[in-house]
XYZ file of C-alpha atoms in Angstrom:
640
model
C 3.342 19.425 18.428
C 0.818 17.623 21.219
C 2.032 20.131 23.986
C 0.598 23.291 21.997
C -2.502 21.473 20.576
C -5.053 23.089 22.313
C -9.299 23.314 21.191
C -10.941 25.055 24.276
C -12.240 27.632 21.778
C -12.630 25.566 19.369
C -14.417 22.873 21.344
C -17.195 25.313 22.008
C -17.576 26.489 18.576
C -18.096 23.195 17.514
C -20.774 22.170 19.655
C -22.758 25.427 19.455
C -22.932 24.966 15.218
C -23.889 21.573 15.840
C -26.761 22.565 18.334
C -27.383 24.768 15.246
C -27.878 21.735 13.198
C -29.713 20.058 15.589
C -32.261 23.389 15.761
C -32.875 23.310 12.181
C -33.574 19.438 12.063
C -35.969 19.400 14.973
C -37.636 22.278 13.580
C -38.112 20.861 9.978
C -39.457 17.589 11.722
C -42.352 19.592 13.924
C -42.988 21.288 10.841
C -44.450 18.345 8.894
C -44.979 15.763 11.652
C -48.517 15.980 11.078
C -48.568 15.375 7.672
C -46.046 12.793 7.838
C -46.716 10.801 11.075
C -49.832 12.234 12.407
C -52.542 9.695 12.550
C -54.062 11.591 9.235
C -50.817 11.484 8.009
C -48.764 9.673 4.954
C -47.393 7.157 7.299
C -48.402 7.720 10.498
C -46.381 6.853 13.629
C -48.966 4.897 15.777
C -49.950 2.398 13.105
C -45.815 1.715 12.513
C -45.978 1.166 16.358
C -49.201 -0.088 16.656
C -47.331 -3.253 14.577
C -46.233 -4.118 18.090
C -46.351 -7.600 19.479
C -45.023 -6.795 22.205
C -46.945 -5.952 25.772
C -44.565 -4.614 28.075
C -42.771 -1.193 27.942
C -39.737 -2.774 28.244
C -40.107 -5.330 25.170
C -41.780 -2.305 22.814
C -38.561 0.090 23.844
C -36.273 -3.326 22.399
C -38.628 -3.730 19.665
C -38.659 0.192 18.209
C -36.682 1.797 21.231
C -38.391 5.889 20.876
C -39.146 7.557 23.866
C -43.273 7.728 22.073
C -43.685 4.802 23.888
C -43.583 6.974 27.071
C -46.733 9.089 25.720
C -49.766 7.367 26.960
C -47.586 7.721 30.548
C -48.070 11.325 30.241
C -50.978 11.820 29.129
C -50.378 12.087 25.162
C -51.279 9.928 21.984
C -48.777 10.269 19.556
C -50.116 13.064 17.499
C -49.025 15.185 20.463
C -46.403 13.181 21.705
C -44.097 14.123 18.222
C -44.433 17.791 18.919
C -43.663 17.153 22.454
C -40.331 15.741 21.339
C -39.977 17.784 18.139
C -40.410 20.912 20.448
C -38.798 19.708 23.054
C -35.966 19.019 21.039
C -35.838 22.560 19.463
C -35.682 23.807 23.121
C -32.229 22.080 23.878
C -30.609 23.159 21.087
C -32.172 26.822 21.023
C -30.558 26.737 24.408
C -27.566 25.521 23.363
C -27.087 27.811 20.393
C -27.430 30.944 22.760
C -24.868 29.987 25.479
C -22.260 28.145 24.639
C -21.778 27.023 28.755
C -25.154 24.939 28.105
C -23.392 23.011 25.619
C -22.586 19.991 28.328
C -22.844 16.384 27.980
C -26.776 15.993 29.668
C -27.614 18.353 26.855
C -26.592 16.344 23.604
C -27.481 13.392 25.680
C -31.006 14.555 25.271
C -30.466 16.125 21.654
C -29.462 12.759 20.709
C -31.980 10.498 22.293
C -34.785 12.942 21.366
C -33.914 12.764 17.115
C -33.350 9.061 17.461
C -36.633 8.528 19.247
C -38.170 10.590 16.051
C -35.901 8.700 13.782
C -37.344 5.334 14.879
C -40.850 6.691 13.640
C -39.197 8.415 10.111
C -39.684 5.086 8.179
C -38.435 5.840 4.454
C -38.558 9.808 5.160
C -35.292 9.408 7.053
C -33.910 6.814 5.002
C -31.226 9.939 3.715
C -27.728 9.892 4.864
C -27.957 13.288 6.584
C -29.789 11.978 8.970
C -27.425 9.425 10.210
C -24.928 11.373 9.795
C -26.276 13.772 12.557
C -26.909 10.669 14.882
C -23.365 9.599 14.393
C -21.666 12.916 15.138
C -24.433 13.765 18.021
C -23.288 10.953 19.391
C -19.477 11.628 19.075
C -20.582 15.140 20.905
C -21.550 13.233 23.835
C -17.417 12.190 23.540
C -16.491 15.807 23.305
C -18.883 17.993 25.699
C -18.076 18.342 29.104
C -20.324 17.351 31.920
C -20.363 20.373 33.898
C -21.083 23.906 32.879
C -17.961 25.429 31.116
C -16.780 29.104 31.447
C -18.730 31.968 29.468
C -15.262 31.932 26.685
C -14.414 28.468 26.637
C -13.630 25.081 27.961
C -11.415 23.722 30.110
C -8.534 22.142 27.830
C -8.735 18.188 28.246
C -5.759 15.790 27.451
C -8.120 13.371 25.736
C -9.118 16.462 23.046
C -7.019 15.309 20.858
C -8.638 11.740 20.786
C -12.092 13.483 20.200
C -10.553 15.679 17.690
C -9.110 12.392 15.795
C -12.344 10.988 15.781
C -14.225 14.212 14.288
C -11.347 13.807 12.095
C -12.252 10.083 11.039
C -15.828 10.656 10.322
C -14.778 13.515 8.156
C -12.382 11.471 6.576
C -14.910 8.370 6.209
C -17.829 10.515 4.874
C -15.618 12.276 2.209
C -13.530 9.502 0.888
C -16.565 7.099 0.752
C -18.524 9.567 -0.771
C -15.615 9.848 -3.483
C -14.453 6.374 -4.319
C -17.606 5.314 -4.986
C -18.057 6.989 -7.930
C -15.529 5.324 -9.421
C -16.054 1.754 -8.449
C -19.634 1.938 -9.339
C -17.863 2.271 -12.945
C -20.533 5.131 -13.686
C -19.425 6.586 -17.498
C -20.273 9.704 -16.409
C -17.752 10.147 -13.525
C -15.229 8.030 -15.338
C -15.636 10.757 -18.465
C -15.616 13.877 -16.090
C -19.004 14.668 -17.420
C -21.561 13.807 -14.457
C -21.994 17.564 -13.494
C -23.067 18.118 -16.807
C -26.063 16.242 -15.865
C -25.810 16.632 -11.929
C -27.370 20.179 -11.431
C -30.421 19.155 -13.348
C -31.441 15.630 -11.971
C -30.385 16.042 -8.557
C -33.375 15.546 -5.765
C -34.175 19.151 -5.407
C -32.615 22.131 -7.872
C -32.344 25.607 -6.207
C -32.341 28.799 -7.797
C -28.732 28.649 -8.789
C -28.677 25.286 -10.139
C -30.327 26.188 -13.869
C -27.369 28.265 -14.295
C -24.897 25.958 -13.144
C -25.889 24.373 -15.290
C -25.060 26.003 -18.735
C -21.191 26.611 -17.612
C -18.922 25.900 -19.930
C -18.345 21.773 -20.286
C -14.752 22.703 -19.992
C -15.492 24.545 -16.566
C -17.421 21.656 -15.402
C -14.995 18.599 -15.690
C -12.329 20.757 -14.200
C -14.732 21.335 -11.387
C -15.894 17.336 -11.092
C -11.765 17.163 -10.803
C -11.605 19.685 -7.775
C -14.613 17.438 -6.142
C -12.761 14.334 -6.465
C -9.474 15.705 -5.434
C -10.981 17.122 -2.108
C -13.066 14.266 -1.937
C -10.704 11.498 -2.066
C -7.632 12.909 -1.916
C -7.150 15.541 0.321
C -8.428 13.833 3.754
C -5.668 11.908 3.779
C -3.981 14.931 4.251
C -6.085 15.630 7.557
C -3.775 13.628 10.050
C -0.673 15.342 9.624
C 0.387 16.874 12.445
C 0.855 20.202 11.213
C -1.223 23.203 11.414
C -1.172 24.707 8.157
C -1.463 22.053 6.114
C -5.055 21.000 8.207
C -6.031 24.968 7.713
C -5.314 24.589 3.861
C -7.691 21.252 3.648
C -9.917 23.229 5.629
C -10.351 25.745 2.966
C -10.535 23.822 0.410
C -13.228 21.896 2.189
C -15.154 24.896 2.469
C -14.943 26.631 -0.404
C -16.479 22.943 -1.741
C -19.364 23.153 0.555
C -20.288 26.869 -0.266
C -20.431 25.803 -3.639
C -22.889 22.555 -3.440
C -24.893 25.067 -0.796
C -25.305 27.837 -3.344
C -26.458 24.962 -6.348
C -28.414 22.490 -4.286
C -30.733 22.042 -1.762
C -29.187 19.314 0.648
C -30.724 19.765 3.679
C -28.748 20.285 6.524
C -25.986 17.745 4.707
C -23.469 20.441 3.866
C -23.772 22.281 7.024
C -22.884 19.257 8.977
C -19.587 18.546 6.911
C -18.891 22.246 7.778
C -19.141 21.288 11.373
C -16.730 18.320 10.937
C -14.301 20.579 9.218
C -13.920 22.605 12.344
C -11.996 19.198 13.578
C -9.186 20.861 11.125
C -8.695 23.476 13.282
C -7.547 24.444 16.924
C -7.365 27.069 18.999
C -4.429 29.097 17.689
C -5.788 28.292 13.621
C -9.059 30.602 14.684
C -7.723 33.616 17.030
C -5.380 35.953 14.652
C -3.539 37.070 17.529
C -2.049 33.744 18.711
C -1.649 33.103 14.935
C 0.761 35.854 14.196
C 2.564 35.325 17.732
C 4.307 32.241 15.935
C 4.770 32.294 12.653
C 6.353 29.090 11.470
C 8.257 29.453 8.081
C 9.348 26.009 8.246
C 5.732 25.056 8.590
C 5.064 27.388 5.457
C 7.245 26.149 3.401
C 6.920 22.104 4.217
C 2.880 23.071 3.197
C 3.675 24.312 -0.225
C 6.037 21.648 -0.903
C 2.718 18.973 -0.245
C 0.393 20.644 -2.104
C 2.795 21.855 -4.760
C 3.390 17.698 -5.319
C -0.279 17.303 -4.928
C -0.857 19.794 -7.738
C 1.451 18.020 -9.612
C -0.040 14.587 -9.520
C -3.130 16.211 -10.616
C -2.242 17.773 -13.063
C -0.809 14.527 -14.356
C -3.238 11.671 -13.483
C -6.709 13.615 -14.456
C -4.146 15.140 -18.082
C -4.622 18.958 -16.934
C -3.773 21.345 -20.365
C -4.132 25.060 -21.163
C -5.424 25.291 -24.784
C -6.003 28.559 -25.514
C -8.522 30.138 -23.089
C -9.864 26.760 -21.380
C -8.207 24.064 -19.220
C -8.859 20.526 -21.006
C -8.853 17.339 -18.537
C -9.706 13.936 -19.219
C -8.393 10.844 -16.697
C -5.002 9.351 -17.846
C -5.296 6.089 -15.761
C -7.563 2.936 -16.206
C -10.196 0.965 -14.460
C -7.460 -1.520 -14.118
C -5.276 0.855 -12.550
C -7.641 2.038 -10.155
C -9.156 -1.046 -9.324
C -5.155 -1.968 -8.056
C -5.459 1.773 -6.332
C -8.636 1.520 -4.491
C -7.733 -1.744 -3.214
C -4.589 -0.179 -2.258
C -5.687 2.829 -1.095
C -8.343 1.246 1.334
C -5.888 -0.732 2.744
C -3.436 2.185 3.547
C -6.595 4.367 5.075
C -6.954 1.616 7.960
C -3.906 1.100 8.429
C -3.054 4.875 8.064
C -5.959 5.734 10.546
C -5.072 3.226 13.166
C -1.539 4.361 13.177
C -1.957 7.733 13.545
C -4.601 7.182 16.056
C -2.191 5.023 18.146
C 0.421 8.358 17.922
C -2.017 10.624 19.122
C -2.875 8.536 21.941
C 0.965 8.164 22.505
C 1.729 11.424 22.563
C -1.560 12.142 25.263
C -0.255 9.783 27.391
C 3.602 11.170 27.038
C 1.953 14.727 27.895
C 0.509 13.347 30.703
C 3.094 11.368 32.100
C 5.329 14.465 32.046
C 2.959 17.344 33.341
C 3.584 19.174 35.785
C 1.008 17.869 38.083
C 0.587 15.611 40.928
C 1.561 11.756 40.676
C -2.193 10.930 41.579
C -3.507 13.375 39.251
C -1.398 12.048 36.854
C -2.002 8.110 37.745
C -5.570 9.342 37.764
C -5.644 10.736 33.996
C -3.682 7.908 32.776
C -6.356 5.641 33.466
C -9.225 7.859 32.345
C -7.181 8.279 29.065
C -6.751 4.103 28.330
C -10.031 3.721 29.145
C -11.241 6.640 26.810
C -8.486 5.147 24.253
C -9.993 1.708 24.390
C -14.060 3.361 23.307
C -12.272 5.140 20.107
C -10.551 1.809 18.967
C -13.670 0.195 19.042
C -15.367 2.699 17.186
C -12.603 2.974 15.112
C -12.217 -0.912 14.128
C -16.246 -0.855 13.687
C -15.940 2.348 11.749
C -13.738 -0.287 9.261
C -16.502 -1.940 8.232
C -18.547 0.260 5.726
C -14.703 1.108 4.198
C -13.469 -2.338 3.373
C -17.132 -2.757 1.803
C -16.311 -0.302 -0.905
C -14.280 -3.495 -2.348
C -14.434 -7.206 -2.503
C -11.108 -8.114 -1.446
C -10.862 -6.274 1.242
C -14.992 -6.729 2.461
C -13.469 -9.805 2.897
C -10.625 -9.636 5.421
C -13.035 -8.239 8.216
C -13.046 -10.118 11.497
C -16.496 -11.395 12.384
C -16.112 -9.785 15.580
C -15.273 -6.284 14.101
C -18.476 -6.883 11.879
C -20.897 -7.739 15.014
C -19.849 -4.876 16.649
C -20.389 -2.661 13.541
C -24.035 -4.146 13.216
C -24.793 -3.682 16.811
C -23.456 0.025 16.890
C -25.025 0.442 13.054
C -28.652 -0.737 14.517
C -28.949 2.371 17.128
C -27.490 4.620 14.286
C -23.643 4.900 16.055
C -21.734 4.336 12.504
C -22.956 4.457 9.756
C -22.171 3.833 5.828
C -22.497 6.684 3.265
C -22.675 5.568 -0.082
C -23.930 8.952 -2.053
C -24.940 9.084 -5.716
C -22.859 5.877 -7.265
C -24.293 6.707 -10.339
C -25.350 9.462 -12.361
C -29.148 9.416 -13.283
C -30.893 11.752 -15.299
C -28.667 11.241 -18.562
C -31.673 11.965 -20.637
C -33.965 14.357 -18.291
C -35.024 13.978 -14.582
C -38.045 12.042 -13.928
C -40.371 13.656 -12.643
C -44.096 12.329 -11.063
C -46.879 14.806 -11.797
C -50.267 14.081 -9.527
C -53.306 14.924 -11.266
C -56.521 15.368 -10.195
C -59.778 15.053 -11.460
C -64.140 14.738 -11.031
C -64.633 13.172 -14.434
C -62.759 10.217 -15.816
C -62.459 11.908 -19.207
C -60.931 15.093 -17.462
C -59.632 17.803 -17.180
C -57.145 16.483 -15.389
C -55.082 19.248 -13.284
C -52.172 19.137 -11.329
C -50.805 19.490 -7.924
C -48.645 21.394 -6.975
C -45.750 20.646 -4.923
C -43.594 23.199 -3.173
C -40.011 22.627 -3.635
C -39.565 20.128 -6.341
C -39.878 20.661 -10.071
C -43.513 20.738 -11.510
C -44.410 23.942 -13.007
C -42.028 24.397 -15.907
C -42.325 28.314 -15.777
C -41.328 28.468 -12.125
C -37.651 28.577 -10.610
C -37.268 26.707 -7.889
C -36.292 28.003 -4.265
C -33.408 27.519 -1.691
C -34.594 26.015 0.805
C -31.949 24.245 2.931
C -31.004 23.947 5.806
C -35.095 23.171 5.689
C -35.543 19.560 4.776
C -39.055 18.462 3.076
C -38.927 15.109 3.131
C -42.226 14.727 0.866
C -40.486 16.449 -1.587
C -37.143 14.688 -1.591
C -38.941 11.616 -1.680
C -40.844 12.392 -4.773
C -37.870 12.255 -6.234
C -36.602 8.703 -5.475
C -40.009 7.449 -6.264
C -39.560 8.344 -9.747
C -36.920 6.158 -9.920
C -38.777 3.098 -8.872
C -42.390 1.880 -9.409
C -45.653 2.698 -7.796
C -45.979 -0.792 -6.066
C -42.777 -0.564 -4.163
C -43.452 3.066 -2.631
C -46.560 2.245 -0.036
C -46.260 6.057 1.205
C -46.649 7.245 -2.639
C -50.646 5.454 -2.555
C -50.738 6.852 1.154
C -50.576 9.876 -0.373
C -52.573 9.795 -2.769
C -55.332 8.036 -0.841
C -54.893 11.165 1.714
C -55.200 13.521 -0.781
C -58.769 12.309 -2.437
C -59.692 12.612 1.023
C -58.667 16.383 1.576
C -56.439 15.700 4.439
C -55.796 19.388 5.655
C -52.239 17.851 7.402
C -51.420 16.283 4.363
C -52.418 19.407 2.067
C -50.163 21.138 4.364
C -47.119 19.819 2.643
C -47.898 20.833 -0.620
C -48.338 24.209 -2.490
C -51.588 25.659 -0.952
C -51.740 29.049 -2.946
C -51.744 26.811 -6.077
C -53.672 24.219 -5.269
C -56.734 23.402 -7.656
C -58.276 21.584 -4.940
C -58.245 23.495 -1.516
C -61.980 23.145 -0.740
C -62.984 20.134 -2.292
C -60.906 16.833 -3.087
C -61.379 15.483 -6.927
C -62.737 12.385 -6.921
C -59.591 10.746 -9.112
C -56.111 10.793 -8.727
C -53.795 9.338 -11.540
C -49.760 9.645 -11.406
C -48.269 10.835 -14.401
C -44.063 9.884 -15.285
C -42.471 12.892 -17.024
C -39.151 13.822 -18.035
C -37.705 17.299 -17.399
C -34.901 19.197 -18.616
C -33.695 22.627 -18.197
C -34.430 24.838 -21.276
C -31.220 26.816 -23.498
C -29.769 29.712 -22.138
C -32.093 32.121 -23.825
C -35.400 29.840 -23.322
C -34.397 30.776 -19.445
C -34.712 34.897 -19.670
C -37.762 34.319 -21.019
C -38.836 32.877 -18.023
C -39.186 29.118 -18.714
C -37.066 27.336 -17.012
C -37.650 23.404 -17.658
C -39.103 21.774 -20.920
C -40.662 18.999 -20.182
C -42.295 15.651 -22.341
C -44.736 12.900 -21.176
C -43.645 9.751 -20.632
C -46.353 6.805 -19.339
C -48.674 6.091 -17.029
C -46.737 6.342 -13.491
C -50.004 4.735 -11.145
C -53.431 4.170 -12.772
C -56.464 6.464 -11.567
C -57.410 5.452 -8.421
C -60.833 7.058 -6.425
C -61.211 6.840 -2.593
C -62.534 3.660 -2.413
C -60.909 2.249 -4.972
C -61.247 -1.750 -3.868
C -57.669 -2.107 -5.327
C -56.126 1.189 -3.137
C -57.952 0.433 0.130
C -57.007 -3.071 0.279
C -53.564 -2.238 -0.428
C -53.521 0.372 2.159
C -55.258 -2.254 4.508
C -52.302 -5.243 4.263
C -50.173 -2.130 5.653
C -52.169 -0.573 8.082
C -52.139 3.144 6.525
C -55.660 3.158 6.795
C -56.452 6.402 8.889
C -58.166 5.470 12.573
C -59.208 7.073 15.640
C -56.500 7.002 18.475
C -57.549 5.357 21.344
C -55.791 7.706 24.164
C -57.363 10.721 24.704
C -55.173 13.659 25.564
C -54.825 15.649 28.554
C -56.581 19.028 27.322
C -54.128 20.981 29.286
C -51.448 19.373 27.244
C -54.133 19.272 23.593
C -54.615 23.256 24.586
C -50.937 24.453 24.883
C -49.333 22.261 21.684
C -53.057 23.240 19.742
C -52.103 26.953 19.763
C -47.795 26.261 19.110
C -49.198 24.462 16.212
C -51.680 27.479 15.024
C -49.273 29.902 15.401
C -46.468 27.925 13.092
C -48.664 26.920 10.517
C -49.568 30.683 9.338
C -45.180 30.817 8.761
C -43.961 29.200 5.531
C -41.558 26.651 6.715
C -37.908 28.180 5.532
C -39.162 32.274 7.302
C -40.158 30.056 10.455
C -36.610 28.272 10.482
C -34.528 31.242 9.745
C -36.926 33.530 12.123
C -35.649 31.003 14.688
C -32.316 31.382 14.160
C -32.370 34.925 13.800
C -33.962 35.425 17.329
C -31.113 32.954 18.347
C -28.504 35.053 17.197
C -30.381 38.872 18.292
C -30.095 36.593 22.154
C -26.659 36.015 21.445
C -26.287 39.830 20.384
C -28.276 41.252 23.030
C -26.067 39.207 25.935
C -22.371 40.102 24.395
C -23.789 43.619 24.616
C -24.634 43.382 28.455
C -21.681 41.835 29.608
């Protein structure tokens, strides 16, 4: 099996879509940095660093280690010194993206150091797990690229690619189980009952256009569908370490298929795409080039596939009660919260001891290859010793990568070695592994919450609203697809509304920005709409509402959401509101002058980037990218 594992292809492909990823993240950042971080921003970057106590470069880069601190060095205040790294970051992976040779270790070295410098700054607009999710397989790149240049149509095969292909493997694995079982052991009613996407597609943080009529399917159609998601969620990656080809392809698909579908009824950011990169781990060489495909057909392979997933079926179709009545399939789950209490316990247990063992095979069988190569006995002495050293990094990520699993339940949280756990915490602090606990439970039973901003001159009114771009507000508008594009001020909105006004500093930083026109800040909302382009109101009050998606025939005549008032979300607050500026004060969100001044060669170059991006709406100037990406791509193929 080892000897005709090979990836060179496929080693390439995936670190060209993740320089893909890493295009569209850096992109969305430079996008809204100024309204985010700027020093007019929501929650701007030099005041979080600014916090400082520290003198020395040294101490700040151990304190909040971003490569901002460098700024001042270069003749930058921060303003400038986020598109520096924002475009700078966009470069790389532009670069990468086009030519696939450029994909080498210095590369993602600097893709990853340049997002976690921006990271450090995010506060709670990175606090989403696609973001460390991209640090944590960036930095697993760094594992896989190779330091020099490769060939125009591939990489040199390595005998440690199965080892990097484990780990991809294992953070697949990780993500997708996690994400699974903890629906369960949150004891949600709504994923115990099979209903939650009955609720899902209308309280998740940001609908697309699809989602309304997701929706209205069937409720039949819908359980049987939250049954596929757990299946391929919890059960299916176990399935990802057998050493077989066509059972990895098969979980590949239905991994897929799974992703197209949340794509198509969600906006996720660049979540989904991500977990599509991991799934390339599934594959190798021979599972993406036809020709080698059909040069060894296996029907022993064939057949040992159906016979898995034929018993897989079958346990299905018995543990979630799968019937054909009529023209529907019913489903309900035929086990308890006893029994899976006993299972998830269980089943935890197995994964780590079920990852650890086949890890310890696949380093076996590298070193067997090795050993009995043809090449010389100091090549192979050599390679030996690169491979147990390389061996001995992925056990220590792997035992760290432990941690956030045995968390999922008490008695096994508690048979972690205190070692294993500092090592997770150190590795955890810089972003290295990470713990992905999505949607426990179900919110939105009875409507999505929604915060409405309203703005007025008079204290009796009118009160209008604002308008946001991407999240709900206007009932009679549909909402857009907008990932792989991530706004942040949108997503945010929506986790807000599930909390209070008092615990969301960025929320009043908002609004306090807003009464004072901030053009960077108005930048992030709907401009066309807005009721207060020219002149600020003088009041701002935050209204709570609950939305829910109208009947089937209330939606062809274009209203999509009904919606009811529910309280009070913030009181009115004006400009200088005693009770809003002092608040803002104790956090330093107060907008100030920066003390550096820029170079204005520097100010006069990034000045007219920024001018020229701001007259795109932000999903035409992320695909525009990519398309030019791809025509470079097109245009080289064609002249070689």
């Amino acid at each position: 099996m080892q000897a005709s594992y090979t990836v060179k292809y496929t080693k390439g492909l995936f670190l060209r879509c993740l320089c893909i990823v890493y295009l569209f993240a850096f992109v969305s950042f430079y996008i809204q940095a100024p309204g985010l971080y700027g020093d007019n921003g929501v929650l701007p970057a030099r005041s979080l660093l600014e916090n400082s106590i520290h003198k020395t470069l040294s101490a700040k880069i151990h304190y909040q280690p971003t490569l901002i601190w460098l700024a001042p060095y270069l003749g930058l205040d921060v303003n400038y010194a986020l598109d520096v790294l924002s475009l700078l970051g966009s470069f790389l992976a532009f670069t990468g993206f086009v030519s696939q040779k450029l994909c080498t270790l210095p590369l993602f070295a600097g893709l990853w150091s340049l997002y976690f410098s921006l990271y450090q700054v995010g506060q709670v607009f990175v606090a989403s797990n696609y973001d460390d999710l991209l640090l944590e397989i960036g930095f697993i790149a760094l594992l896989v690229a190779p330091i020099l240049p490769g060939k125009r149509r591939g990489y040199k095969s390595s005998q440690n690619d199965a080892i990097r292909f484990w780990l991809l493997r294992w953070v697949l694995f990780r993500y997708l189980v996690t994400s699974g079982i903890i629906k369960f052991i949150s004891g949600c009613p709504k994923w115990w009952s099979l209903t939650a996407l009955n609720y899902h597609f209308q309280s998740m943080p940001l609908p697309s256009s699809l989602s309304w009529y997701a929706h209205h399917l069937p409720n039949w159609f819908l359980k049987l569908t939250s049954v596929y998601t757990n299946v391929v969620e919890i059960i299916l990656p176990f399935l990802f370490f057998i050493p077989m080809r066509n059972v990895r392809l098969t979980g590949f698909i239905f991994q897929i298929f799974l992703q197209i579908c949340i794509v198509l009824t969600g906006n996720f950011s660049f979540a989904n795409l991500l977990i599509v990169v991991l799934t390339l781990s599934l594959l190798d060489d021979k599972g993406i080039q036809s020709k080698k495909v059909s040069e060894e057909p296996s029907y022993v392979a064939n057949i040992v596939n159906i016979l898995i997933h034929g018993a897989l079926f079958y346990a299905v179709v018995t543990i979630f009660s799968l019937k054909i009545e009529g023209s529907v399939v019913e489903s309900k789950i035929a086990f308890t919260k006893d029994n899976f209490e006993v299972a998830a316990r269980l089943g935890i247990s197995f994964a780590l001891y079920y990852g650890l063992s086949t890890l310890a095979l696949t380093i076996l069988s590298t070193l067997a290859n090795i050993l009995f190569s043809n090449n010389s006995w100091l090549n192979k002495i050599w390679s030996f010793i690169k491979t147990i050293m390389f061996s001995l990094l992925v056990l220590m990520i792997f035992f760290a990568s432990t941690v956030p699993l045995t968390s999922l339940h008490s008695s096994t949280n508690t048979t972690v070695h205190p070692t294993v756990r500092a090592t997770y915490n150190r590795l955890h602090k810089i972003r290295l592994i990470n713990d992905y606990l999505l949607f426990k439970q179900m919110s939105g039973v009875d409507g999505r919450s929604e915060i409405i901003l309203e703005g007025s001159d008079s204290l009796d009114g009118p009160w209008v609203e604002y308008n946001f771009l991407y999240k709900p507000g206007n009932i009679n508008h549909s909402l857009p697809f907008v990932a792989p594009y991530t706004p942040r001020l949108d997503w945010q909105m929506y986790w807000a509304a599930q909390s209070t006004y008092d615990k969301q500093p960025w929320l009043l930083s908002l609004t306090h920005r807003l009464l004072l026109g901030t053009p960077e800040v108005l930048s992030l909302l709907d401009r066309n709409r807005s009721p207060f382009l020219k002149k600020p109101p003088k009041f701002i009050r935050g209204v709570l509402y609950k939305y829910k998606y109208t009947s089937w025939n209330q939606g062809s005549q274009q209203s999509w959401w009904s919606r009811v008032r529910q309280n009070e979300y913030f009181p009115v607050f004006s400009k200088d509101s005693p009770v809003l500026t002092e608040y803002l004060k104790a956090r330093n969100l107060i907008p100030t002058t920066a003390k550096v001044v820029p170079n204005p060669i520097w100010k006069k170059i990034l000045d007219k980037i920024r001018y020229v991006a701001s007259h795109l709406e932000a999903t035409l100037l992320l695909w525009s990218v990519f398309t030019a990406g791809c025509a470079v791509i097109s245009t080289s193929s064609k002249s070689k």
